[in-house]
């Protein structure tokens, strides 16, 4: 497809969600292309996944910046240099500054391993087990300056089983994350959603139709 939207993907680790986006973007009708993968972690395996797919990579190590704003500025510059119009956070374990987030309004999406608004922040799967919930899941949402609180694009509910550990629950959730993230990105790009940051959800039918085709 011509005129695909250029997307930057930010990672910190293994990059299975990045891989699912890479695979989806190989489809001729997928409306986005991954123009750059940035990792704050020089050892992130996701960097190898991107290189293997001939996608440009850049390590922007937060340890080498004097503050969060300077780190965020470096990310901003790198993304704009290659013409990115949207950002996907895929296991990116740094909190972006309000200044950065506000300068990409409704252009950043994130995947989080819980049914938001439950279990925000780190170790969401451990939080779910400790809370004793029987259902958890994953959420894809727009990023606003409030942590894990922007409008929700898609969610999948996944059971917490007896004897689950954070590791076993994480693996079960991740399997579904990998299926849903490309669908959410495709939906957002195709519909060119224009949302008010105070919205709590997008029109559900858009993502539900796509999700029903795989569940
Ligand atoms: C995923 O479970 C993702 O939801 C989570 O990190 C993992 C990254 O896996 N992200 C967060 O917890 C963000 N708060 P991956 O590197 O294999 O895509």
PDB file of C-alpha atoms and ligand atoms in Angstrom, residues 13-18 90-93 110-113 121 125 148 174 177-178, ligand 1:
ATOM      1  CA  UNK A  13      13.091  -5.685  26.031  1.00  0.00           C
ATOM      2  CA  UNK A  14      12.200  -8.885  24.241  1.00  0.00           C
ATOM      3  CA  UNK A  15       9.952  -7.261  21.655  1.00  0.00           C
ATOM      4  CA  UNK A  16       7.295  -9.901  20.985  1.00  0.00           C
ATOM      5  CA  UNK A  17       4.766  -7.112  20.483  1.00  0.00           C
ATOM      6  CA  UNK A  18       7.199  -5.367  18.164  1.00  0.00           C
ATOM      7  CA  UNK A  90       5.693  -1.946  22.955  1.00  0.00           C
ATOM      8  CA  UNK A  91       7.104  -2.932  26.320  1.00  0.00           C
ATOM      9  CA  UNK A  92       8.773   0.460  26.693  1.00  0.00           C
ATOM     10  CA  UNK A  93       9.466   0.682  30.418  1.00  0.00           C
ATOM     11  CA  UNK A 110       0.562   1.740  24.468  1.00  0.00           C
ATOM     12  CA  UNK A 111      -0.097  -1.882  25.333  1.00  0.00           C
ATOM     13  CA  UNK A 112      -0.501  -2.767  28.992  1.00  0.00           C
ATOM     14  CA  UNK A 113      -0.882  -6.238  30.544  1.00  0.00           C
ATOM     15  CA  UNK A 121       2.166   0.763  36.387  1.00  0.00           C
ATOM     16  CA  UNK A 125       0.269  -9.313  36.286  1.00  0.00           C
ATOM     17  CA  UNK A 148      -1.928   4.207  31.840  1.00  0.00           C
ATOM     18  CA  UNK A 174       1.295 -11.854  26.114  1.00  0.00           C
ATOM     19  CA  UNK A 177      -1.297  -8.965  23.344  1.00  0.00           C
ATOM     20  CA  UNK A 178       0.574 -10.106  20.259  1.00  0.00           C
TER      21      UNK A 178
HETATM   22  C1  LIG B   1       4.242  -6.766  27.577  1.00  0.00           C
HETATM   23  O1  LIG B   1       3.561  -7.635  28.440  1.00  0.00           O
HETATM   24  C2  LIG B   1       3.684  -5.373  27.698  1.00  0.00           C
HETATM   25  O2  LIG B   1       2.300  -5.332  27.878  1.00  0.00           O
HETATM   26  C3  LIG B   1       4.397  -4.905  28.948  1.00  0.00           C
HETATM   27  O3  LIG B   1       5.722  -5.368  28.796  1.00  0.00           O
HETATM   28  C4  LIG B   1       5.691  -6.582  28.028  1.00  0.00           C
HETATM   29  C5  LIG B   1       6.636  -6.421  26.873  1.00  0.00           C
HETATM   30  O4  LIG B   1       6.751  -7.625  26.170  1.00  0.00           O
HETATM   31  N1  LIG B   1       4.353  -3.491  29.063  1.00  0.00           N
HETATM   32  C6  LIG B   1       4.175  -2.885  30.222  1.00  0.00           C
HETATM   33  O5  LIG B   1       4.086  -3.465  31.284  1.00  0.00           O
HETATM   34  C7  LIG B   1       4.100  -1.371  30.129  1.00  0.00           C
HETATM   35  N2  LIG B   1       3.610  -0.834  31.343  1.00  0.00           N
HETATM   36  P1  LIG B   1       7.468  -7.643  24.748  1.00  0.00           P
HETATM   37  O6  LIG B   1       8.801  -6.932  24.912  1.00  0.00           O
HETATM   38  O7  LIG B   1       7.648  -9.096  24.450  1.00  0.00           O
HETATM   39  O8  LIG B   1       6.588  -6.950  23.754  1.00  0.00           O
END
